[in-house]
XYZ file of C-alpha atoms in Angstrom:
595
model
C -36.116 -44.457 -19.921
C -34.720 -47.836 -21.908
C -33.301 -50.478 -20.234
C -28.954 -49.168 -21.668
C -30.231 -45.870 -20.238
C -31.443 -46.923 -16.762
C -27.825 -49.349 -16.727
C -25.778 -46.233 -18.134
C -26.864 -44.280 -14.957
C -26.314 -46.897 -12.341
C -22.838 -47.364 -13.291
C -22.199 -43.643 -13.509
C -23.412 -43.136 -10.498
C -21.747 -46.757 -9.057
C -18.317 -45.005 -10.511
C -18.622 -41.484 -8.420
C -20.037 -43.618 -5.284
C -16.385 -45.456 -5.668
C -14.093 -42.566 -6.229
C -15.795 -40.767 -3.496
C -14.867 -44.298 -1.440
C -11.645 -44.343 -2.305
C -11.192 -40.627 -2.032
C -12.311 -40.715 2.079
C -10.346 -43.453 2.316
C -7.173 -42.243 1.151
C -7.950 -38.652 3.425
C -8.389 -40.929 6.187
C -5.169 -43.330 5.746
C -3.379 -39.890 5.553
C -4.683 -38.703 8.586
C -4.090 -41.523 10.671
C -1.078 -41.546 9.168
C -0.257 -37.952 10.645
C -1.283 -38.720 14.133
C 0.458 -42.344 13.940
C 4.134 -40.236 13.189
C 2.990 -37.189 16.106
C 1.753 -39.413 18.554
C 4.392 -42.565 18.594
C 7.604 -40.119 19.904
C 4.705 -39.935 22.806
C 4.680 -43.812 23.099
C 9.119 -44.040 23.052
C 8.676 -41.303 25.751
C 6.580 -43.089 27.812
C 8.543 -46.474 27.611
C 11.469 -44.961 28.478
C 10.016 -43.341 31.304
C 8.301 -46.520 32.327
C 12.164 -48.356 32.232
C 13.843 -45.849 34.535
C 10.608 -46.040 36.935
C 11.615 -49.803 36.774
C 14.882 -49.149 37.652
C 13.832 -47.198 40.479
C 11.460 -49.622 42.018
C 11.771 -52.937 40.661
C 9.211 -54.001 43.397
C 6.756 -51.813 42.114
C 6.374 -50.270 45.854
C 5.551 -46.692 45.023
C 3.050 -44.699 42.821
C 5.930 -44.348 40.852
C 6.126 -47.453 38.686
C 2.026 -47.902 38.454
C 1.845 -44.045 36.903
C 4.430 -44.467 34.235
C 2.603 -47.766 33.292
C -0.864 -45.912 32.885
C 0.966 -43.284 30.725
C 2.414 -45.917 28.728
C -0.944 -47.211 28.296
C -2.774 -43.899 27.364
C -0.319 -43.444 24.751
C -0.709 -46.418 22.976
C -4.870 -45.487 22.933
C -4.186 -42.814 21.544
C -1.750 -44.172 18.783
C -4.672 -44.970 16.258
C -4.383 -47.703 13.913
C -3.622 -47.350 10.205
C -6.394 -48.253 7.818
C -5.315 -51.449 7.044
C -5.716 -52.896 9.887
C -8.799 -51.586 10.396
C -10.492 -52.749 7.965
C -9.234 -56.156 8.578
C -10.183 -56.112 12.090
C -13.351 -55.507 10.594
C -13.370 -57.957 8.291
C -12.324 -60.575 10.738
C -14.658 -59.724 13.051
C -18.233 -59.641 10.799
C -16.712 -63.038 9.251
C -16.360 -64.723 12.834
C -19.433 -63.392 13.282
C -21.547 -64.746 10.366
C -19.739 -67.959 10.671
C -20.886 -68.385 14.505
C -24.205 -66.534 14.525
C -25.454 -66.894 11.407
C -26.199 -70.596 10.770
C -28.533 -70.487 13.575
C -31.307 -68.093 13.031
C -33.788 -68.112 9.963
C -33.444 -66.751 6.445
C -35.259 -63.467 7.365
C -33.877 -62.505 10.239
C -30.014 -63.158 7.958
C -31.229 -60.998 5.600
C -32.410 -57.737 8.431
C -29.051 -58.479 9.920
C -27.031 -58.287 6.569
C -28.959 -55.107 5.926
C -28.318 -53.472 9.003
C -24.461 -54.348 8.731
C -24.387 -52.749 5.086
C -26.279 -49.775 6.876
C -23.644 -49.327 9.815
C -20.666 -49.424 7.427
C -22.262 -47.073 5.401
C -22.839 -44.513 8.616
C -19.494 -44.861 9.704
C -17.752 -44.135 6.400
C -20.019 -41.014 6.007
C -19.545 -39.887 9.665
C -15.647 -40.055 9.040
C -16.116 -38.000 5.840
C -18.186 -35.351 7.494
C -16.120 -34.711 10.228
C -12.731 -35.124 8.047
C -14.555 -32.338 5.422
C -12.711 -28.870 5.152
C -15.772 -27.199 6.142
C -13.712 -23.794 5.628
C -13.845 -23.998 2.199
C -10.176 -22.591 1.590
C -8.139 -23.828 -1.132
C -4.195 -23.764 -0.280
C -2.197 -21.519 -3.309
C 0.533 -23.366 -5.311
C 3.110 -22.014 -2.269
C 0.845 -23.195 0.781
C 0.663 -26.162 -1.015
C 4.418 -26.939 -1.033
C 4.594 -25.305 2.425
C 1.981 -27.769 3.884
C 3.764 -30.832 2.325
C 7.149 -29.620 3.856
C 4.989 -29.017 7.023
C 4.626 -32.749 7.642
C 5.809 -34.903 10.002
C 7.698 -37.104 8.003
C 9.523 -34.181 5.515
C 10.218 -32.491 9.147
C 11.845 -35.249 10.807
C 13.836 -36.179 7.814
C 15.450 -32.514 6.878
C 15.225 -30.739 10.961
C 18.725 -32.712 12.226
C 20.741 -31.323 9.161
C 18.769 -28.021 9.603
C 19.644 -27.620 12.902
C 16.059 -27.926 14.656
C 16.953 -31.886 15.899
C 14.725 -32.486 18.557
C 11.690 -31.153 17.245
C 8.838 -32.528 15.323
C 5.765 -30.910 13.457
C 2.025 -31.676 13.660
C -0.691 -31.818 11.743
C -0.575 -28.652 9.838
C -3.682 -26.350 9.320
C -4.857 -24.264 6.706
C -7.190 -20.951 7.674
C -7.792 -17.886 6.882
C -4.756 -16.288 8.560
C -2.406 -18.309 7.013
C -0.953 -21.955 7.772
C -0.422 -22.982 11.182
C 0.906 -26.108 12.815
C 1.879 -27.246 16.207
C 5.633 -28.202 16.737
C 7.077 -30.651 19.840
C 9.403 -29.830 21.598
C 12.379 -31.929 23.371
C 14.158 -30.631 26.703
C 16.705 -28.572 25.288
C 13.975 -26.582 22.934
C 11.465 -23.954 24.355
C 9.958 -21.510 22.472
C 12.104 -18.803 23.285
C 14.797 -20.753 21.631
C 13.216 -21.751 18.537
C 11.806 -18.475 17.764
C 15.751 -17.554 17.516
C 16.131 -20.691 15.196
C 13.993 -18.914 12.751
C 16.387 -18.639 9.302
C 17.317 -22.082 9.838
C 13.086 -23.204 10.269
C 13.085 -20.889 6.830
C 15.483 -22.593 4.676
C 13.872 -26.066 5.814
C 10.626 -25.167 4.586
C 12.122 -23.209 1.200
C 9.828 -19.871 2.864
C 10.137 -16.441 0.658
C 12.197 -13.840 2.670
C 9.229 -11.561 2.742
C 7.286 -14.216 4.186
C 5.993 -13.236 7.687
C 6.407 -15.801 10.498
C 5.506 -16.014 13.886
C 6.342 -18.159 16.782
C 4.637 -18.164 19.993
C 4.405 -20.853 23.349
C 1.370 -23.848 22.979
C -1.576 -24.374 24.301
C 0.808 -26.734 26.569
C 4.320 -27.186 28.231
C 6.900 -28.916 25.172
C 4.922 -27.491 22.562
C 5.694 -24.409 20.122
C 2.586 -23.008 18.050
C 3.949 -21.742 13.874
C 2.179 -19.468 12.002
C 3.048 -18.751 8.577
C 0.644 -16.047 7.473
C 0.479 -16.377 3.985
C -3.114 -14.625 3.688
C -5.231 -12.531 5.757
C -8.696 -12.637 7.113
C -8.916 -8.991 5.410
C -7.753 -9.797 2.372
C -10.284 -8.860 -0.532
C -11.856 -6.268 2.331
C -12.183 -2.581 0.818
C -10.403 -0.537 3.551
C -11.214 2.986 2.517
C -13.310 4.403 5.258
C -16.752 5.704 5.119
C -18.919 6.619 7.416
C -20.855 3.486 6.865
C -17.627 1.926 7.496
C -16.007 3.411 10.559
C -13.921 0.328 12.487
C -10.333 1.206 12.842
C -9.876 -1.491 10.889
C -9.908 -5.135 10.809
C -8.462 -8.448 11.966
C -6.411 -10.331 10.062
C -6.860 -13.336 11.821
C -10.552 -13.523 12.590
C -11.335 -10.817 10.140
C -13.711 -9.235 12.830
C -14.202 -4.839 12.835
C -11.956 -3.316 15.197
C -12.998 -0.503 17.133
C -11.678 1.594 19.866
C -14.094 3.098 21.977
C -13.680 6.952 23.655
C -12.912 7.406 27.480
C -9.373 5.519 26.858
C -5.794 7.476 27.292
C -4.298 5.929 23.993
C -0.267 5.646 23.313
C -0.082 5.769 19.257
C 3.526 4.602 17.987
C 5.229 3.384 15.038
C 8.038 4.683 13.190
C 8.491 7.382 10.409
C 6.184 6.205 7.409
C 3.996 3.706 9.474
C 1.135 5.448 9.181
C 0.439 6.747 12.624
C -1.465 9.641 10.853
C -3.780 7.993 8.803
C -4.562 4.995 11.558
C -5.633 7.676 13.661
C -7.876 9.512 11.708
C -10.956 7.217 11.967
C -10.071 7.599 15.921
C -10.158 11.509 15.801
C -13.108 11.564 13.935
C -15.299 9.619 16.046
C -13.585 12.098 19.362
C -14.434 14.944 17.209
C -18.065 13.928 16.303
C -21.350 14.078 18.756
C -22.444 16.945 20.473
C -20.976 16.015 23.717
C -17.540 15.602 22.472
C -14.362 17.701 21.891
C -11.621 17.589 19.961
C -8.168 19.333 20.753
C -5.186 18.823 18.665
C -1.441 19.523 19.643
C 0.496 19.097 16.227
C 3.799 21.310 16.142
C 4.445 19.642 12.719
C 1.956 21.579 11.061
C 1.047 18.719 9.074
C -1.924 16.581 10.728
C -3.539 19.268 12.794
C -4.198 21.943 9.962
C -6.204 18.967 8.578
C -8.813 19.042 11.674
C -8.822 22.835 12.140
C -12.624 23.364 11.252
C -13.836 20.763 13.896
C -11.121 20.972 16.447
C -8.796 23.056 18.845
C -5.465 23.215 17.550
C -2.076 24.318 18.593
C 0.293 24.728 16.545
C 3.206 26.962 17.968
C 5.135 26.130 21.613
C 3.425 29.166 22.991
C -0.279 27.704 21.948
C 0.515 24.230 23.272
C 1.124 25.851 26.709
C -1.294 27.847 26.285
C -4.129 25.484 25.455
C -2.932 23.040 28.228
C -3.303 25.266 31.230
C -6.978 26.048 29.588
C -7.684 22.363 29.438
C -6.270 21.827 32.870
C -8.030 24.517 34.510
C -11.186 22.768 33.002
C -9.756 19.591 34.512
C -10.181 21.450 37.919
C -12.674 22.982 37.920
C -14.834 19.962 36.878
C -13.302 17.544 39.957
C -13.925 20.415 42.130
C -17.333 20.673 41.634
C -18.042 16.863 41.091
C -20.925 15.497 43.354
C -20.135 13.384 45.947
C -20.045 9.562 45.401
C -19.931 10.204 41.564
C -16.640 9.152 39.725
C -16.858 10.539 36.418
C -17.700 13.836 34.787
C -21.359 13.425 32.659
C -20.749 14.862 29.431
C -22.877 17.685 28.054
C -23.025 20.172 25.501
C -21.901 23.041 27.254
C -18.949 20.875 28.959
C -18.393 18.118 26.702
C -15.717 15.091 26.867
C -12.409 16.220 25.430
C -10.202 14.667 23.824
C -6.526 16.054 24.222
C -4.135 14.394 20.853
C -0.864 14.828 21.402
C 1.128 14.430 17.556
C 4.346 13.783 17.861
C 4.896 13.737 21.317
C 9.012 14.106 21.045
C 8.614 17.890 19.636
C 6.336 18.561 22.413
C 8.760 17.643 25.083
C 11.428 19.596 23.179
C 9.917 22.619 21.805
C 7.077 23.033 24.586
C 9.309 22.390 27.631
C 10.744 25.675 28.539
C 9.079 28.366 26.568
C 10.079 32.507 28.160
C 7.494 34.585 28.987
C 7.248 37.501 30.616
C 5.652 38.771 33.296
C 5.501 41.955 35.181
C 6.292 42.428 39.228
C 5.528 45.702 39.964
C 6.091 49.478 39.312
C 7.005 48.544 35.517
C 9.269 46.487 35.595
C 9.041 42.795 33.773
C 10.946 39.521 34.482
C 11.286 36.590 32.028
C 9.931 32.853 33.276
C 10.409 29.876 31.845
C 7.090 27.561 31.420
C 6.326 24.141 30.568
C 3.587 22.222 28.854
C 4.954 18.731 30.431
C 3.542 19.408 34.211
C -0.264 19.702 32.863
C -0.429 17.318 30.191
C 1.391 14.494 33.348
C -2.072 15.727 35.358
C -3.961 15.407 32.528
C -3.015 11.753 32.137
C -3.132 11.340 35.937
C -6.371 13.163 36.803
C -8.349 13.189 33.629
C -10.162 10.378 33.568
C -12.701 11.487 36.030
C -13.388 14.844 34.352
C -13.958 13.336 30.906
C -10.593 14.602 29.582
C -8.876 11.950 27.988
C -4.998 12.357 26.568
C -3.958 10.500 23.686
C -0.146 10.500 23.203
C 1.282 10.006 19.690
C 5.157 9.531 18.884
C 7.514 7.638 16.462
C 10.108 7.742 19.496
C 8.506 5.053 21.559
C 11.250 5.113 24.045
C 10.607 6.179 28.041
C 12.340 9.863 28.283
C 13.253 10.619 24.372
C 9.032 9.880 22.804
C 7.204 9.205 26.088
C 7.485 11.216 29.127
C 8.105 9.113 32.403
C 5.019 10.480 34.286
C 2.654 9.594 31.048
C 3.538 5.765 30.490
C 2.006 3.857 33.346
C -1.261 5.799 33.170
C -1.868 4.380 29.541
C -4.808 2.333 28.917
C -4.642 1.087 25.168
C -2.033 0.943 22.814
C -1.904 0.939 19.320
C 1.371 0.121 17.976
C 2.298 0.464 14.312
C 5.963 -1.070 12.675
C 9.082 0.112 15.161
C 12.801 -0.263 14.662
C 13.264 -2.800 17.325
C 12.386 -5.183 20.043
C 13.304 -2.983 22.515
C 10.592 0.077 21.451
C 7.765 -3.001 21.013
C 8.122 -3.911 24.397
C 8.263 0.154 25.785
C 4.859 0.405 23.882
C 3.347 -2.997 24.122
C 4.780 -4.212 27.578
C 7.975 -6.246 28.968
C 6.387 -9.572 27.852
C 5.685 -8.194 24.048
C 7.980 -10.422 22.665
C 7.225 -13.856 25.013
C 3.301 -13.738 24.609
C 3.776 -12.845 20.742
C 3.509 -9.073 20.714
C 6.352 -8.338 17.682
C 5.656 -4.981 16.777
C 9.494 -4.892 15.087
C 8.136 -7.760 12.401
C 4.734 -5.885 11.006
C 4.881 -4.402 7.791
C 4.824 -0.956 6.459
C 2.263 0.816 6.189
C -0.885 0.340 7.793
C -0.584 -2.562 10.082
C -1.018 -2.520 13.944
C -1.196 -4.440 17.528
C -3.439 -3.418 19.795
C -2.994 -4.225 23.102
C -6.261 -3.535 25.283
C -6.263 -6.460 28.326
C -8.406 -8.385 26.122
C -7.310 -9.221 22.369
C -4.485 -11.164 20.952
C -1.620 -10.431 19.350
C -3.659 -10.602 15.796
C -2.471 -7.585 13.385
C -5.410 -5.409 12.589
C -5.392 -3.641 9.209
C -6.201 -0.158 9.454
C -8.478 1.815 7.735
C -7.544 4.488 5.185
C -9.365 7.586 5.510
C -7.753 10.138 3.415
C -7.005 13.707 3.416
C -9.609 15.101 1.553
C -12.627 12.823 3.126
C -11.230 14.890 6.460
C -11.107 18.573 5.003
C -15.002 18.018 3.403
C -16.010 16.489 6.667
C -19.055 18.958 8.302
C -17.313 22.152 10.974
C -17.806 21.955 13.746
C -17.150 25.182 16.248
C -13.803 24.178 18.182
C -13.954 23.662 22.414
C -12.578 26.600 24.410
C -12.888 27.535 27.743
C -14.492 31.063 27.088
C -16.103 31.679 30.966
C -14.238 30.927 33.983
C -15.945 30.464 37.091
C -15.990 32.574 39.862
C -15.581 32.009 43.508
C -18.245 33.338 46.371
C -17.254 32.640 50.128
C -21.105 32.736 50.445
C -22.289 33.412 54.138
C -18.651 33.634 55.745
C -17.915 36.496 58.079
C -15.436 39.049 56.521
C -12.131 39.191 56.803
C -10.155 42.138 55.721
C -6.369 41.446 54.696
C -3.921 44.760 53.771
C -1.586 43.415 50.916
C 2.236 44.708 50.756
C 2.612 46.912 47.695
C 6.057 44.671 46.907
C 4.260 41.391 46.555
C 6.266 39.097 44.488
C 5.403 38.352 41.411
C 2.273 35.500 40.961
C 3.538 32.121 40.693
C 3.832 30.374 36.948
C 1.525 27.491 36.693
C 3.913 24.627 36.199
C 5.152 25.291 39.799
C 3.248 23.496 42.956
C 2.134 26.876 44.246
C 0.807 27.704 40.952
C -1.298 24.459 40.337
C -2.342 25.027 43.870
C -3.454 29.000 43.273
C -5.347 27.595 39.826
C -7.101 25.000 42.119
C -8.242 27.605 44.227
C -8.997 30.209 42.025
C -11.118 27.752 39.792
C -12.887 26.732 42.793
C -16.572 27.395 43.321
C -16.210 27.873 47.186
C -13.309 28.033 49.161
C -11.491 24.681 49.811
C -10.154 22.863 52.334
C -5.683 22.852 52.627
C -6.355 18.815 52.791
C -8.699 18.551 49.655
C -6.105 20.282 47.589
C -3.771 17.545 47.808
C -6.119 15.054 45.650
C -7.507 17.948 43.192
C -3.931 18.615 42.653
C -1.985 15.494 42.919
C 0.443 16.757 44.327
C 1.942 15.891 47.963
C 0.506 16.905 51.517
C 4.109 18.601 52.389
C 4.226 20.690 48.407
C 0.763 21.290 49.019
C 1.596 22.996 52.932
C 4.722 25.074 51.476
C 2.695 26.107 48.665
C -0.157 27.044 50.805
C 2.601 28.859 53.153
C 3.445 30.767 50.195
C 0.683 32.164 48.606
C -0.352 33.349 52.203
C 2.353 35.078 52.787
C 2.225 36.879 49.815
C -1.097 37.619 49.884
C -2.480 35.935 47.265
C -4.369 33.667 49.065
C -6.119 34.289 52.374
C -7.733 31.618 54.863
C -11.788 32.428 55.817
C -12.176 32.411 59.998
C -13.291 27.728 59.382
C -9.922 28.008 57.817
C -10.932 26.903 54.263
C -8.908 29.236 51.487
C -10.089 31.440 48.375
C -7.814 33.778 46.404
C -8.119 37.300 46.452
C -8.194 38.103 42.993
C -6.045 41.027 42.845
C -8.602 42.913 45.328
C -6.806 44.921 48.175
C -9.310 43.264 50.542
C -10.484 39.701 50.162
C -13.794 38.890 51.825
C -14.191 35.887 53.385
């Protein structure tokens, strides 16, 4: 390499070593800069808090007075100083230095001390690149870009009076993967509550698109607001179509993590018409409908979603089938508590008597169409009678008493409202909800809880379709996009032979002494099974031994005093007779019941 060569590189490489320089320094004047115009409101706080403590004890006799001064002085620390003045300091300092130390010691050890200054400065200015590097790699779009500059301090505090928002001052804004977000003091008359209601006017200051979703939540601490403008998504550029390599409900689109849902949960689906309920819950019915050990049963009296799963599920499809169906579930639901061991709290799932999954779609029709449904029944010497039945008492125990048998209810609905969409019984026994885009406020917080829209939880504000909050205990309020697993992908998906309860169990009064018992000829007719003397006659028919009157009361969950009458009842009508330890068994329809 010549001599021009060799020169040619050094200054090429003294050029880039200099923009780089100047590059760092201008990041760094920018951020000190930043924190100067956030932190200093801190510093006028704390003076003026320091002058009334003043004014309250000149003497300086209480805590008082000494506190206020030590806030005073950990706001100034932590007001840092602009670059500038750092660098003089600096340069002050090393030339006070030299000109004391330096005539004193020897050539060589100048020259090791001169090095090792050059060697500091150089560490310092690449420890404040690395840690001031966007280690994220994101680069803001042409609209983050002029949302970020209108994000600053200074733009804030000049436009927020004649905006309305006086009193409030942005921090450092932050670009990641969910969007832009930046912190935002607050003055005494502002909480977050309040500005979340200032929301057009925090729009037209930063020139934000209509479309453009925001959100605004309480900070990490008291006076402070947390903004999130989410101009991207952790999932965007994810392929959402599921497979069954990729079988999440879908993903965050804030950490961009998988979302799943795992069985053994009583789920509350809801979202208005066109939200895509249907196709968020596919991947969900799937997975209950998959596995020898579990079961998949379908209530759809829309006609629609149900027909899909037909050839891997149990479906209902008519008022008459939903009742149907229920009492066959429920009777499983029984008979599985009643035979539990002691000291074990759940059913074990096995092939023969697998964990089912009960999917309510639609759950307004249901209460509508399968609330009072005539049938008829006969009472004697030909004649019939007409009863009204319900599907509403058995899919309530279902969602009270199901856990523990392994028979979980999953209630679907784009009336998320307590009484019209949700029955009152049903509610407080759900354990996750999934809630797609409602009409309003008022259905987010019947679905998500009272505190929905305090802690962030703005179900009214997702878009349409295929967006959802999920609130299990233990994630945020991050939207998840859901998977989309279409129709077809369902239909070719393998059969699967559809749960039924085909044997029901009988009921020995093994080693009792006999008991014979004459029935009238006019017994009334048997009870229906949405009455209390009808859950309690299925609770002792489905029995494997005769019970005790006091055990009914939990296998039945009903009362001690509906559980006494509707004992009263059945033995007095012969339907149900008491063995000589006074546990009961049903006769059967036998003349004589043995006991």
């Amino acid at each position: 390499m010549s001599h021009g060569q060799v020169w040619r590189a050094h200054a090429q490489y003294a050029a880039t070593a200099a923009r780089w320089s100047a590059e760092r320094w201008r990041k760094e004047a920018d951020r000190r800069r930043t924190v100067r115009a956030e932190r200093k409101p801190l510093v006028r706080d704390a003076r003026r808090a320091l002058a009334t403590a003043r004014a309250i004890d000149p003497e300086g006799v209480t805590s008082l007075r000494h506190r206020a001064e030590r806030e005073l002085r950990t706001a100034k620390r932590r007001v840092p100083d602009p670059m500038w003045l750092v660098a003089t300091k600096t340069a002050a300092a090393l030339g006070v230095a030299g000109y004391v130390w330096l005539p004193h010691v020897s050539a060589r050890v100048w020259v090791w001390s001169a090095v090792a200054v050059v060697a500091a400065i150089t560490a310092l200015t690449v420890w404040v690149a690395v840690r001031e590097r966007d280690t994220t790699g994101l680069k803001p779009t042409a609209e983050e870009s002029a949302l970020l500059k209108r994000l600053t301090p200074q733009h804030w505090k000049e436009h927020a009076e004649q905006r309305g928002l006086a009193g409030t001052l942005t921090g450092r804004p932050k670009l990641t993967e969910a969007g832009i977000v930046c912190a935002v003091r607050l003055d005494g008359t502002w909480t977050a509550t309040k500005l979340r209601t200032a929301e057009d006017h925090i729009r037209a200051l930063l020139g934000a698109r209509t479309s453009l979703r925001m959100q605004i939540k309480a900070g990490k601490q008291g006076g402070w607001a947390e903004l999130t403008l989410r101009t991207r998504s952790a999932a965007d550029g994810d392929d959402l179509t599921w497979t069954p390599e990729r079988r999440s409900l879908g993903v965050d689109t804030v950490t961009g993590e998988q979302v799943t849902v795992p069985l053994g949960e009583r789920l509350l689906i809801a979202g208005r018409s066109g939200a895509g309920k249907s196709v968020a819950s596919r991947p969900l019915l799937h997975d209950a409908s998959e596995g020898a050990t579990n079961a998949l049963v379908i209530i759809d009296l829309k006609r629609v979603e149900g027909r899909l799963w037909d050839h891997r599920a149990r479906v209902a499809s008519t008022p008459r089938e939903v009742i149907d169906v229920v009492d066959e579930v429920e009777t499983e639901m029984l008979d599985r508590l009643s035979i539990l061991p002691k000291g074990q709290d759940t059913w074990t799932p096995t092939a023969d008597r697998p964990r089912i999954t009960v999917v309510v779609d639609e759950g307004a029709e249901v209460m509508t169409a399968a609330d009072k449904v005539a049938y008829e029944t006969e009472t004697g010497e030909g004649k019939t009678r007409t009863v009204n039945r319900s599907a509403l008492p058995g899919l309530e125990s279902l969602a009270r008493m199901g856990r523990a048998a392994c028979i979980d209810l999953w209630w679907m609905t784009q009336k998320p409202t307590i009484g019209d969409g949700i029955p009152k019984q049903i509610a407080p026994q759900i354990g996750v909800s999934i809630c797609l885009a409602v009409r309003t406020p008022a259905e987010a917080r019947v679905v998500l809880g009272e505190d929905a829209q305090a802690k962030g939880w703005n179900a009214d504000e997702l878009p349409v379709p295929g967006v959802a909050l999920i609130r299990d205990g233990v994630r945020k309020p991050d939207p998840v996009k859901v998977r989309y697993m279409d129709k077809a992908v369902v239909i070719a998906l393998p059969d699967r032979e559809p749960w039924s309860r085909t044997v029901a169990p009988t009921v020995e009064a093994a080693g009792a002494p006999a008991l014979t018992l004459v029935k009238d000829t006019a017994t009334e007719a048997a009870p229906t099974t949405d009455s209390a003397a009808g859950r309690v006659l299925k609770a002792i028919e489905t029995a494997h031994e005769p019970v005790l009157q006091k055990d009914l009361a939990s296998i039945t969950g009903l009362s001690k005093g509906a559980v006494s009458k509707a004992v009263k009842s059945l033995t007095t009508g012969g339907t149900v007779v008491r063995t000589l330890d006074g546990r009961l068994t049903a006769t059967r329809g036998d003349d004589t019941a043995a006991a």
